[in-house]
mmCIF file of C-alpha atoms in Angstrom:
data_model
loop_
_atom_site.group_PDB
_atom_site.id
_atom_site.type_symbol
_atom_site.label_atom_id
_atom_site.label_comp_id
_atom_site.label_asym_id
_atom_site.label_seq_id
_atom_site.Cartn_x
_atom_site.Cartn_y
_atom_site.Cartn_z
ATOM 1 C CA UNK A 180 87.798 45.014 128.698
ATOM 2 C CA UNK A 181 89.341 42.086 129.564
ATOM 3 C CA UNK A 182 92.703 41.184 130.243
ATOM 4 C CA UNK A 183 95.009 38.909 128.060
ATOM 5 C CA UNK A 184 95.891 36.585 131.476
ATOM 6 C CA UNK A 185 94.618 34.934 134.499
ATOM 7 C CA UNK A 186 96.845 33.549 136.267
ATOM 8 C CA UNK A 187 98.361 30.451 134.116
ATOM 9 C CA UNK A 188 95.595 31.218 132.058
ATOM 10 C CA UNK A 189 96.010 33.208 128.569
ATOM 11 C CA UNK A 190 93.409 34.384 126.335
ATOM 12 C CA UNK A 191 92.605 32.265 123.444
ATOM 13 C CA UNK A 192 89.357 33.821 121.658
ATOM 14 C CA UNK A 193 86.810 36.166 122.196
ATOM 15 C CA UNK A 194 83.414 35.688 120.416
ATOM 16 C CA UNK A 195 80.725 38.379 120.513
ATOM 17 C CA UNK A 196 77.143 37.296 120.388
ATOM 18 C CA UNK A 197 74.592 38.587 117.561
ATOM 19 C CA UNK A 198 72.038 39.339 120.461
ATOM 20 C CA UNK A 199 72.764 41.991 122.516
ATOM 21 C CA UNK A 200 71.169 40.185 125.223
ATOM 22 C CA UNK A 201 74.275 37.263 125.544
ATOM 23 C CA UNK A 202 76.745 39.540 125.433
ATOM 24 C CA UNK A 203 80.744 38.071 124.735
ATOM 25 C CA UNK A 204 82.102 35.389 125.687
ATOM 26 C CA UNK A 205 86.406 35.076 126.253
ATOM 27 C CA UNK A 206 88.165 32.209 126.365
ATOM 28 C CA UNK A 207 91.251 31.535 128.238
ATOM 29 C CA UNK A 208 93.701 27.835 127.605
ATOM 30 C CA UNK A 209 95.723 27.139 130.419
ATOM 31 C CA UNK A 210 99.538 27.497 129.231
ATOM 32 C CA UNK A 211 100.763 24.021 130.591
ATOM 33 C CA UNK A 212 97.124 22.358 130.441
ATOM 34 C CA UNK A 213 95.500 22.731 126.950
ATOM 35 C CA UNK A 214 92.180 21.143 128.136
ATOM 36 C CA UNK A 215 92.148 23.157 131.285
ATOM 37 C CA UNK A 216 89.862 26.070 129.725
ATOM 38 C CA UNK A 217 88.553 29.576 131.561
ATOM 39 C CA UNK A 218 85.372 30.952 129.898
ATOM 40 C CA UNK A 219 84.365 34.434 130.981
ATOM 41 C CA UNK A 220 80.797 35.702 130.012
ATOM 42 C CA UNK A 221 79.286 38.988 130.317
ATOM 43 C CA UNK A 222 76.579 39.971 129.687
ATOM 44 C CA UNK A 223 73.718 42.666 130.447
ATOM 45 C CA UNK A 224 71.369 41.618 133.356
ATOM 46 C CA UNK A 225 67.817 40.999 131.968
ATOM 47 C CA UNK A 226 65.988 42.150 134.845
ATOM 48 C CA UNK A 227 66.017 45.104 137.690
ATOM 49 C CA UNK A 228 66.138 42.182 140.553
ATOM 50 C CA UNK A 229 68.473 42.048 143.109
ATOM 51 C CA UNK A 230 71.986 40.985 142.642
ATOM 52 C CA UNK A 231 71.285 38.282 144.807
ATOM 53 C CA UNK A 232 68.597 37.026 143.268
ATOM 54 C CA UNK A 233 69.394 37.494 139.679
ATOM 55 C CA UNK A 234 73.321 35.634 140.564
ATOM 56 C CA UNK A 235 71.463 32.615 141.571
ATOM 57 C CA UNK A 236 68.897 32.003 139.511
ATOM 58 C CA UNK A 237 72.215 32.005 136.568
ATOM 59 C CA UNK A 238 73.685 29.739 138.401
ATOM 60 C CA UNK A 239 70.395 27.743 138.824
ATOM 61 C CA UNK A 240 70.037 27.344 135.078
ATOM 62 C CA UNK A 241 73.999 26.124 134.694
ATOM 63 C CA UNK A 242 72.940 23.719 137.118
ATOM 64 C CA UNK A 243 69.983 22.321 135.319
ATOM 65 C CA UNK A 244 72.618 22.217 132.317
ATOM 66 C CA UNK A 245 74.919 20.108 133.953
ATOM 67 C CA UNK A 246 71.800 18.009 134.848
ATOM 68 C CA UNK A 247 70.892 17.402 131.267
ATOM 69 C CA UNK A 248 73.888 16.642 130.088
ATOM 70 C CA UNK A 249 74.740 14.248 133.246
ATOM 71 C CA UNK A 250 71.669 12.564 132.019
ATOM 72 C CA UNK A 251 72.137 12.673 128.507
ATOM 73 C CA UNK A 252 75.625 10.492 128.942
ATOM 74 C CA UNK A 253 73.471 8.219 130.967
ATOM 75 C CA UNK A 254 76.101 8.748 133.726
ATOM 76 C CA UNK A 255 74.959 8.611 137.655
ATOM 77 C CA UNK A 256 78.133 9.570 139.165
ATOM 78 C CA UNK A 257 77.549 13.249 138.674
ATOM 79 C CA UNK A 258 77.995 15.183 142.837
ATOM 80 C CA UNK A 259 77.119 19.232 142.545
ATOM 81 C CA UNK A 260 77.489 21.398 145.737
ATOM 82 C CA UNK A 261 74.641 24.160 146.430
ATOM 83 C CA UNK A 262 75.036 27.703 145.573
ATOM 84 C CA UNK A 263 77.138 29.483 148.124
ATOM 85 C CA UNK A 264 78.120 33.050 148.201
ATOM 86 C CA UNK A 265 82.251 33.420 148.374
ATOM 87 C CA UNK A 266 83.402 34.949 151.499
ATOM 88 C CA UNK A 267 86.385 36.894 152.995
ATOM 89 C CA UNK A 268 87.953 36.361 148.938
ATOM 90 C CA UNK A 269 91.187 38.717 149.540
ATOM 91 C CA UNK A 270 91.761 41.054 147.527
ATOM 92 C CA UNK A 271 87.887 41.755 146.950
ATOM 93 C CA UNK A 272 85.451 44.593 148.764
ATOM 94 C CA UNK A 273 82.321 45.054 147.706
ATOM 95 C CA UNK A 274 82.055 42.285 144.952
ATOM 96 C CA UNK A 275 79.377 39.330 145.926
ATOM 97 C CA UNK A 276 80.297 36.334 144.146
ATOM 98 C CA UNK A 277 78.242 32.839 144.071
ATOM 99 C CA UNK A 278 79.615 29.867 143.178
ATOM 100 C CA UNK A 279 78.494 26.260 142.712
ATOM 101 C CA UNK A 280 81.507 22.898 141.792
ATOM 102 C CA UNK A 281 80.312 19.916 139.747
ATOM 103 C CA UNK A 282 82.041 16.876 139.492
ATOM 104 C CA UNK A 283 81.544 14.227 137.363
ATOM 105 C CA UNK A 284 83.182 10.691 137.748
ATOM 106 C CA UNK A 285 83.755 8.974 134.449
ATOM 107 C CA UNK A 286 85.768 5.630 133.934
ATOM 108 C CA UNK A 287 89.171 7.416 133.339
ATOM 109 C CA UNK A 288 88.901 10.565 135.579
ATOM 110 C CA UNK A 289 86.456 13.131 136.798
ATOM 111 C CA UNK A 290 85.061 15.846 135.157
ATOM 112 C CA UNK A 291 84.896 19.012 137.190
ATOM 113 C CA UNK A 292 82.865 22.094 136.430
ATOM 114 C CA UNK A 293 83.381 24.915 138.705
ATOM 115 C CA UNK A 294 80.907 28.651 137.951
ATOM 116 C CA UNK A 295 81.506 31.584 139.377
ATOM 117 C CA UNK A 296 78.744 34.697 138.871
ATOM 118 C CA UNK A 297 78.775 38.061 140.514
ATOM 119 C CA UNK A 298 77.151 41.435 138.865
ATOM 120 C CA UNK A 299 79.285 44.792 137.977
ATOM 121 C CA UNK A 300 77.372 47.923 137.013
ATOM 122 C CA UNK A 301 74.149 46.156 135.048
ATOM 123 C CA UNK A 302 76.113 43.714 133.872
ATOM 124 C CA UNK A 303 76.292 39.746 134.809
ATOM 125 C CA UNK A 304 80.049 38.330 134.314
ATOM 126 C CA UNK A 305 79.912 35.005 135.145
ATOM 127 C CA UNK A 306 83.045 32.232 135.210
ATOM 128 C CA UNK A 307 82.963 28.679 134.001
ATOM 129 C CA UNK A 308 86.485 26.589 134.680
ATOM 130 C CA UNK A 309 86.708 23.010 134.110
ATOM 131 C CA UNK A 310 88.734 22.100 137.381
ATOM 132 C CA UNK A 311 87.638 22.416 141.117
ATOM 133 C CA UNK A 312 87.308 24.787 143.129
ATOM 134 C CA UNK A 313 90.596 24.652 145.213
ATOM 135 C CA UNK A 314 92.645 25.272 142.052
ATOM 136 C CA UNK A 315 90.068 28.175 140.769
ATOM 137 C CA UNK A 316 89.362 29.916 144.151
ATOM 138 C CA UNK A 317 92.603 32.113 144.034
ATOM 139 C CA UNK A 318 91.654 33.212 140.526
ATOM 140 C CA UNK A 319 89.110 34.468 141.033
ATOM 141 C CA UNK A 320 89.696 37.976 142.575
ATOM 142 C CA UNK A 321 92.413 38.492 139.883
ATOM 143 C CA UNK A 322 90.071 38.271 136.964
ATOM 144 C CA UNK A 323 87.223 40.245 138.977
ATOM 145 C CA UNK A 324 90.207 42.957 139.435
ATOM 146 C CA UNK A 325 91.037 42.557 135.669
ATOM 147 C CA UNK A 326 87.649 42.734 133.873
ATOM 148 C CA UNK A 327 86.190 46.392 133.265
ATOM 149 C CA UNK A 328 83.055 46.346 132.069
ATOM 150 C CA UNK A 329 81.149 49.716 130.562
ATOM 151 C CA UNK A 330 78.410 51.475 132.566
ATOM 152 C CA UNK A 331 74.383 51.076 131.757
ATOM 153 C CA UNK A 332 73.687 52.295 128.506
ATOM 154 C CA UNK A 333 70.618 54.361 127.071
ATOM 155 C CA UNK A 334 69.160 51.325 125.738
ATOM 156 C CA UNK A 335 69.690 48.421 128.831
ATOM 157 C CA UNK A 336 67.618 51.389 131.151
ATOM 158 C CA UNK A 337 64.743 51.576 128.459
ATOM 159 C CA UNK A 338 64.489 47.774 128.502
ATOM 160 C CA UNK A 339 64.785 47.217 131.932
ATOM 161 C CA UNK A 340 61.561 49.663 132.516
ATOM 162 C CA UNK A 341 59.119 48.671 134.485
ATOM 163 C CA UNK A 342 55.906 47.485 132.450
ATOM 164 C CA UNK A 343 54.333 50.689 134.806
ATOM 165 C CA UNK A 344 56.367 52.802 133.204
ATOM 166 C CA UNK A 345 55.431 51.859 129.718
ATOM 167 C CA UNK A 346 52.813 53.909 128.052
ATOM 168 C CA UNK A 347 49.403 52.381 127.687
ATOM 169 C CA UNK A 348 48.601 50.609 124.267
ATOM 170 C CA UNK A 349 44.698 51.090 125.235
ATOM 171 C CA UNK A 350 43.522 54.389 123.396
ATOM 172 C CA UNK A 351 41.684 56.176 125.907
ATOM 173 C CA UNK A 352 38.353 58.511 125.916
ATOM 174 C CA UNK A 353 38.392 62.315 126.379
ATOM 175 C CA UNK A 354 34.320 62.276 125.214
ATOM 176 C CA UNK A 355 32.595 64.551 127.564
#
């Protein structure tokens, strides 16, 4: 569940994906701001990786996103910070969260593009705000606080399996 505000954030939509595998996506409108939008994502995680690894490597691909689309406006102005982990985030125990900001300078005004990502039960719930990370920072352990997601089902553990623990396709012999 998620809740209906974030800070000066209020929900706007919620949209759940055909494929199990992308999960739902919420959207939040900023109540003075209309263009200031707060996209929450959760999904299942694909993999039985780390947390670590798995956080990164979604973050990783938004990167490459912001990339292409950088590229695709033929636009050279476009800064992006490494992944870092979030530290000392009151409010918060046990909860990594990885981050990366994007900013992209256009004539009128820069673009910003702030994700968040951090993994609750077997489930990646990642952020995306359009505005910087000193305006999003405090935010962020109110939503994590906020969001309930459900435990692993039946099905996520069965796909998650190890290929080892698949049986065999090959028939085998019992011949003498």
């Amino acid at each position: 569940t998620v809740p209906y505000k974030i800070g000066d954030f209020t929900l706007s939509r919620q949209h759940l994906f055909n494929d199990p595998m992308k999960g739902m996506l919420t959207r939040y409108i900023h109540n003075d701001f209309a263009l200031a939008v707060f996209d929450v994502y959760v999904y299942p995680l694909k993999t039985s990786h780390s947390v670590e690894i798995q956080s990164q490597n979604e973050l990783l691909l938004e990167q490459q996103d912001i990339r292409t689309i950088s590229k695709a406006l033929g636009k050279d102005a476009l800064t992006m910070s490494d992944i870092y982990e979030l530290e000392s985030i009151a409010g918060l125990q046990d909860t990594r969260v990885f981050a990366f900001e994007a900013k992209l300078q256009t004539e009128s005004e820069p673009l910003f593009a702030t994700q968040y990502v951090y993994v609750k039960n077997d489930k990646v719930v990642k952020f995306s705000i359009n505005a910087p990370a000193r305006i999003t920072n405090n935010l962020i352990a109110e939503a994590i606080n906020a969001i309930a997601v459900p435990s692993e089902s039946s099905f996520m553990k069965q796909v998650r399996q190890p290929d080892a623990d698949k049986p065999s396709s090959n028939p085998t012999s019992v011949a003498p």
